[in-house]
Coordinates of C-alpha atoms in Angstrom, one line a residue:
X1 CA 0.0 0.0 0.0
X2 CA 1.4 3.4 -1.1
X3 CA 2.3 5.8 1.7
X4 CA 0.9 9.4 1.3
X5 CA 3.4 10.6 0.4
X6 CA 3.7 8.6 -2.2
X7 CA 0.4 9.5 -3.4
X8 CA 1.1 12.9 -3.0
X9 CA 4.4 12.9 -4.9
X10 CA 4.5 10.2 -7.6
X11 CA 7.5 8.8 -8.9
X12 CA 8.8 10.9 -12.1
X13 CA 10.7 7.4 -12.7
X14 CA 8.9 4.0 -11.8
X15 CA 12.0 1.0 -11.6
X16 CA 10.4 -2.7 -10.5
X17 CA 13.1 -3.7 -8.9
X18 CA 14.5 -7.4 -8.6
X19 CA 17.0 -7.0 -5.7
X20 CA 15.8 -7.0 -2.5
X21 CA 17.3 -4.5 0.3
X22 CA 19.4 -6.9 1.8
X23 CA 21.2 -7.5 -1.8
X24 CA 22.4 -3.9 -1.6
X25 CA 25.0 -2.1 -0.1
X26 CA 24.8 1.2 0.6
X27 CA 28.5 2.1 1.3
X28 CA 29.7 1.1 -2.4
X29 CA 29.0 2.6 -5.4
X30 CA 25.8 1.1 -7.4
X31 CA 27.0 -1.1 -10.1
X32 CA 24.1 0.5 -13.0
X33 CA 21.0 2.9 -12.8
X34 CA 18.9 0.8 -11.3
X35 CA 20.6 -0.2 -8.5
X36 CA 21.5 3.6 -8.2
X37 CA 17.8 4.5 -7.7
X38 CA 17.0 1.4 -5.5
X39 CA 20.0 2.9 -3.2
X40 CA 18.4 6.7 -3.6
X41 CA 15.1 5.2 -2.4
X42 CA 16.2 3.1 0.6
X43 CA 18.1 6.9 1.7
X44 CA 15.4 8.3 1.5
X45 CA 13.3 6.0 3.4
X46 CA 15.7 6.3 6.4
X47 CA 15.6 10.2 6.6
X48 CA 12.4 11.1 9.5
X49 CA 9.6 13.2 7.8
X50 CA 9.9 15.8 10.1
X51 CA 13.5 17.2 11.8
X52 CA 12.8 19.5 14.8
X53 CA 15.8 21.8 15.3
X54 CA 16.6 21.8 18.9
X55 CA 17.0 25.6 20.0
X56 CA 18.3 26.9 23.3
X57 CA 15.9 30.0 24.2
X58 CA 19.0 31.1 26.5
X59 CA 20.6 31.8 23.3
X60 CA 18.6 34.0 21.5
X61 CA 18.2 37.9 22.3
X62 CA 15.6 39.4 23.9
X63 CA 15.4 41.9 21.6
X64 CA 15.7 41.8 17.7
X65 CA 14.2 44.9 16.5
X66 CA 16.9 46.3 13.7
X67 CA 16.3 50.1 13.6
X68 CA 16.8 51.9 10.2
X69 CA 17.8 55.3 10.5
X70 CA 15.5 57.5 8.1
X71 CA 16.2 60.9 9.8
X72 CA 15.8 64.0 7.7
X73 CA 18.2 66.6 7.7
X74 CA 18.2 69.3 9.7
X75 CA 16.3 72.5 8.9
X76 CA 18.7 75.5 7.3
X77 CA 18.6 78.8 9.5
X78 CA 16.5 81.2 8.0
X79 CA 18.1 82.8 4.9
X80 CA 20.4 80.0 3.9
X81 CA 18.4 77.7 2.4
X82 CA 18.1 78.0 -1.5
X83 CA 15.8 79.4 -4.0
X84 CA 13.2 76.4 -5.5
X85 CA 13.9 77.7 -8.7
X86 CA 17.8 77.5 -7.8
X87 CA 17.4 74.1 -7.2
X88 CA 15.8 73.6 -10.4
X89 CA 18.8 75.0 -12.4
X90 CA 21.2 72.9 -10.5
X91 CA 19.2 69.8 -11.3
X92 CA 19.6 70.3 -15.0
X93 CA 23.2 71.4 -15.3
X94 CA 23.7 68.3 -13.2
X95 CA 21.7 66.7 -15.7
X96 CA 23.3 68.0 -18.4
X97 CA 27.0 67.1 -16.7
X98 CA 25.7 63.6 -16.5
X99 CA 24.8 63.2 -20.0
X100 CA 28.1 64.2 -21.4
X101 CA 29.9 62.3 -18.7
X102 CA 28.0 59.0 -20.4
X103 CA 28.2 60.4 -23.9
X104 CA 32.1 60.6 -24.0
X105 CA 33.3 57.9 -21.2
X106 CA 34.8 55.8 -23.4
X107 CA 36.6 58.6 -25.3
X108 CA 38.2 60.1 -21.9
X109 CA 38.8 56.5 -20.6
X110 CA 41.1 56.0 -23.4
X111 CA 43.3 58.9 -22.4
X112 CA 46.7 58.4 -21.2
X113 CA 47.4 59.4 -17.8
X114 CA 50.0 61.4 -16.7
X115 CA 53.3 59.1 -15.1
X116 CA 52.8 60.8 -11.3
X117 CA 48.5 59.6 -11.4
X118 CA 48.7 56.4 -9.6
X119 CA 44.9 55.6 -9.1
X120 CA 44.6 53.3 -5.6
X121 CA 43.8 49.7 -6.1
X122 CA 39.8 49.3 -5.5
X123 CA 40.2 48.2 -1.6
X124 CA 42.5 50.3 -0.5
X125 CA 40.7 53.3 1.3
X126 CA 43.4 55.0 2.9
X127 CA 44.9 55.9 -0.5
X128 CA 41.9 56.7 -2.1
X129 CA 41.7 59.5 0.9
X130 CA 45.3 60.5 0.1
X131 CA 44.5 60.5 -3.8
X132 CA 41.5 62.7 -3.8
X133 CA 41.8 65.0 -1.1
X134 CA 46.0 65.0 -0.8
X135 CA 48.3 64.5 2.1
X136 CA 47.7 68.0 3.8
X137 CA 43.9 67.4 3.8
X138 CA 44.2 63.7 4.6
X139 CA 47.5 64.0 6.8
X140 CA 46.8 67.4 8.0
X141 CA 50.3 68.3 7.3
X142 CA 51.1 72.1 6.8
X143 CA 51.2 73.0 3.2
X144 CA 55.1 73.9 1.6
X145 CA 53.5 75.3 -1.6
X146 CA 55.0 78.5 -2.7
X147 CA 54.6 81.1 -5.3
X148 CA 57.8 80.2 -6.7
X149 CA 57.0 76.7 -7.4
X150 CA 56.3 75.9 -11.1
X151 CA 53.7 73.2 -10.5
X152 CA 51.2 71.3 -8.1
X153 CA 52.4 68.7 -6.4
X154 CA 49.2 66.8 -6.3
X155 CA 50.4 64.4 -4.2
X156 CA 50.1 66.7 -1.6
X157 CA 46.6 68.8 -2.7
X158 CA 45.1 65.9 -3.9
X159 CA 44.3 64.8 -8.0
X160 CA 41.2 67.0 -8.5
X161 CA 38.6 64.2 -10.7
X162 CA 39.5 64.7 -14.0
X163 CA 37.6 63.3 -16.9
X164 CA 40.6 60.5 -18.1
X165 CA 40.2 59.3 -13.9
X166 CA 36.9 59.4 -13.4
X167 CA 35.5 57.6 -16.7
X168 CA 38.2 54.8 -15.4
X169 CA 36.0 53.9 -12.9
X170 CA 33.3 51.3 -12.6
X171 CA 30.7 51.5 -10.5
X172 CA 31.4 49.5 -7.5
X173 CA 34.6 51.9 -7.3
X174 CA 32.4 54.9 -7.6
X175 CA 30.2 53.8 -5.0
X176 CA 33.6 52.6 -2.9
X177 CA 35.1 55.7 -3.3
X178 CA 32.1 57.7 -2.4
X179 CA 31.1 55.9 0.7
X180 CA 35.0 56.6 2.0
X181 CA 34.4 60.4 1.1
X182 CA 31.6 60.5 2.9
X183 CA 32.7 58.3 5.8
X184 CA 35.5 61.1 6.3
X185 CA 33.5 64.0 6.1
X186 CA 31.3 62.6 8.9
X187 CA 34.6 63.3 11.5
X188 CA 36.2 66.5 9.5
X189 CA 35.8 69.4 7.8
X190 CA 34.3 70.4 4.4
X191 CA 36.9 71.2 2.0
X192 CA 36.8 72.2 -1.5
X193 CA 38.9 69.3 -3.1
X194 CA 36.0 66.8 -1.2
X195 CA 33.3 68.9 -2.7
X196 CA 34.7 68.5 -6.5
X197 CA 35.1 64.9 -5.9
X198 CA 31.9 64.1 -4.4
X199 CA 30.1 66.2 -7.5
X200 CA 32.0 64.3 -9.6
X201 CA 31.3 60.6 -8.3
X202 CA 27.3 61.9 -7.6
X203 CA 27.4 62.8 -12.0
X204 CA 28.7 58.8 -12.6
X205 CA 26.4 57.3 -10.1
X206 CA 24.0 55.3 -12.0
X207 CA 20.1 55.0 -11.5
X208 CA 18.5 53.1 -10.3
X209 CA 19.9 53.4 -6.9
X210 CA 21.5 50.2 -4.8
X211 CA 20.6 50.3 -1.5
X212 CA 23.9 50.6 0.0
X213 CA 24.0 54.3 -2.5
X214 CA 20.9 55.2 -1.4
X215 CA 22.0 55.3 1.8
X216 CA 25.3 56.3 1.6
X217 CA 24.1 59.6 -0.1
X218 CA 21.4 60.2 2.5
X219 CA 24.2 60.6 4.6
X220 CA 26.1 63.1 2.7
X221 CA 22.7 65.4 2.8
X222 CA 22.4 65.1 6.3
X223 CA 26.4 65.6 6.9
X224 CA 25.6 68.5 4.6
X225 CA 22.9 70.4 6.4
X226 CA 24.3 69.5 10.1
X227 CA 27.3 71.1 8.7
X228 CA 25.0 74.3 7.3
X229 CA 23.5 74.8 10.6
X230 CA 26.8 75.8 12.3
X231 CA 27.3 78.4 9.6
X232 CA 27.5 82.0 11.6
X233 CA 27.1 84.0 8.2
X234 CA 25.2 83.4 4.5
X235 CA 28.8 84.4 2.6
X236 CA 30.1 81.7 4.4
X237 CA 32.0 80.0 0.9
X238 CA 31.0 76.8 2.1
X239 CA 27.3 77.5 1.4
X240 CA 27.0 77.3 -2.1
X241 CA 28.6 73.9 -1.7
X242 CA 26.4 72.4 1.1
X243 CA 23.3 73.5 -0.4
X244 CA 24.5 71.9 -3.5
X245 CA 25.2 69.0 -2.6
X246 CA 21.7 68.5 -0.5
X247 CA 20.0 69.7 -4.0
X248 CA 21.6 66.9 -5.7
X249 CA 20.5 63.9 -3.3
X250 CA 16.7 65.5 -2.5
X251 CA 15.9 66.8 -5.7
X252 CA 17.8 65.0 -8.3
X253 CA 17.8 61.3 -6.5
X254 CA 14.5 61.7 -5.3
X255 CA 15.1 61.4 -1.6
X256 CA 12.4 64.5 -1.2
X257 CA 12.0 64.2 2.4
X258 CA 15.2 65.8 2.3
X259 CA 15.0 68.4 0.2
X260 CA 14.9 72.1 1.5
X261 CA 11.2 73.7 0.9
X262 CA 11.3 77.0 -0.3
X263 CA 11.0 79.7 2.8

């Protein structure tokens, strides 16, 4: 008589078979299909229908609630917040930037870089901190840079995101090197050389969003507008900057709970 679940799962392949179970051994290898199918059956038939994981209550946490942080930014003293129709004009010359970034990647990719640009291998976040922002930003050292020196010694201002670096880039860089941007700005200052790279790595970015660069950019905004509220005066130069950068995550990539509402 057929079990139930037999007659609830039929066999895809019905075998008569000759041999008995004693005939077969389970620890060799079966000597042709049948007796390979006659040794699957018999495995199965020693597994138990039901396996009840034995779980220590001890063990697990009392509490298991995961909190996702979905804070908004906070609100600009009055004055400093932007224009809506400012906004709007920063949304399409990003736009626009965007565009021509896609439009001639492979054409600046192909560019030969100068001998002193070595780009940091993809992992190593320390020296994409001393490549974009430069060893007196990232160090803190004082700067040596004088009047009399014929050239910039990027090494120690940083490589500002030209066209031939950036379009090297893929997107799991982009989004590397953004998230170790942002990750520094959290504990320091706002500088301009961050600002041009973080533009920059917002304009290759590609939609749709993965989560990890959806949040990582919510962060920036509200980096961005902690940092605005500090501001004593409206021709502070980092303004322009920070309201920028907030346009470009609320109004751009549509995380509108951040965006600042016109006053």
């Amino acid at each position: 008589m057929k079990s139930d679940v037999e007659e609830l799962m039929p066999r895809l392949l019905p075998v008569e078979f000759e041999a008995s179970a004693e005939d077969l051994d389970l620890n060799g290898p079966p000597r042709n299909p049948r007796e390979y199918l006659r040794q699957v059956q018999l495995e199965a038939s020693l597994c138990p229908e039901v396996v009840v994981a034995q779980i220590d209550p001890k063990k697990l946490k009392k509490k298991q609630t995961v909190n996702a942080s979905v804070a908004g930014c906070h609100a600009a003293p009055a004055g400093f917040s932007p224009s809506l129709s400012w906004q709007k004009q920063q949304v399409s010359n990003f736009s626009g930037v965007r565009q021509s970034i896609t439009k001639n990647r492979k054409h600046w990719s192909t560019h030969t870089l100068d001998d002193n640009v070595l780009m940091p291998q993809l992992t190593d976040e320390e020296g994409w901190k001393r490549f974009c922002l430069g060893e007196t930003v990232y160090l803190g050292t004082p700067s040596c840079q004088t009047d009399a020196e014929p050239a910039l010694d990027y090494s120690k201002v940083g490589f500002p995101p030209f066209l031939s670096i950036v379009s090297r880039l893929n997107q799991s860089t982009v989004l590397m090197v953004l998230e170790v941007l942002i990750s520094w700005f959290e504990g320091n200052k706002f500088v301009p050389q961050l600002g041009c790279w973080l533009y920059s790595l917002l304009a290759c970015l590609e939609k749709p969003l993965l989560p990890e660069a959806h949040s990582s950019i919510r962060q920036l905004a509200r980096r961005c507008a902690q940092l605005r509220s500090t501001l004593e005066s409206q021709d502070d130069e980092q303004l322009p900057a920070l309201n920028l950068l907030i346009c470009l995550v609320a109004r751009y990539f549509e995380q509108n709970d951040l965006a600042d509402q016109p006053e």
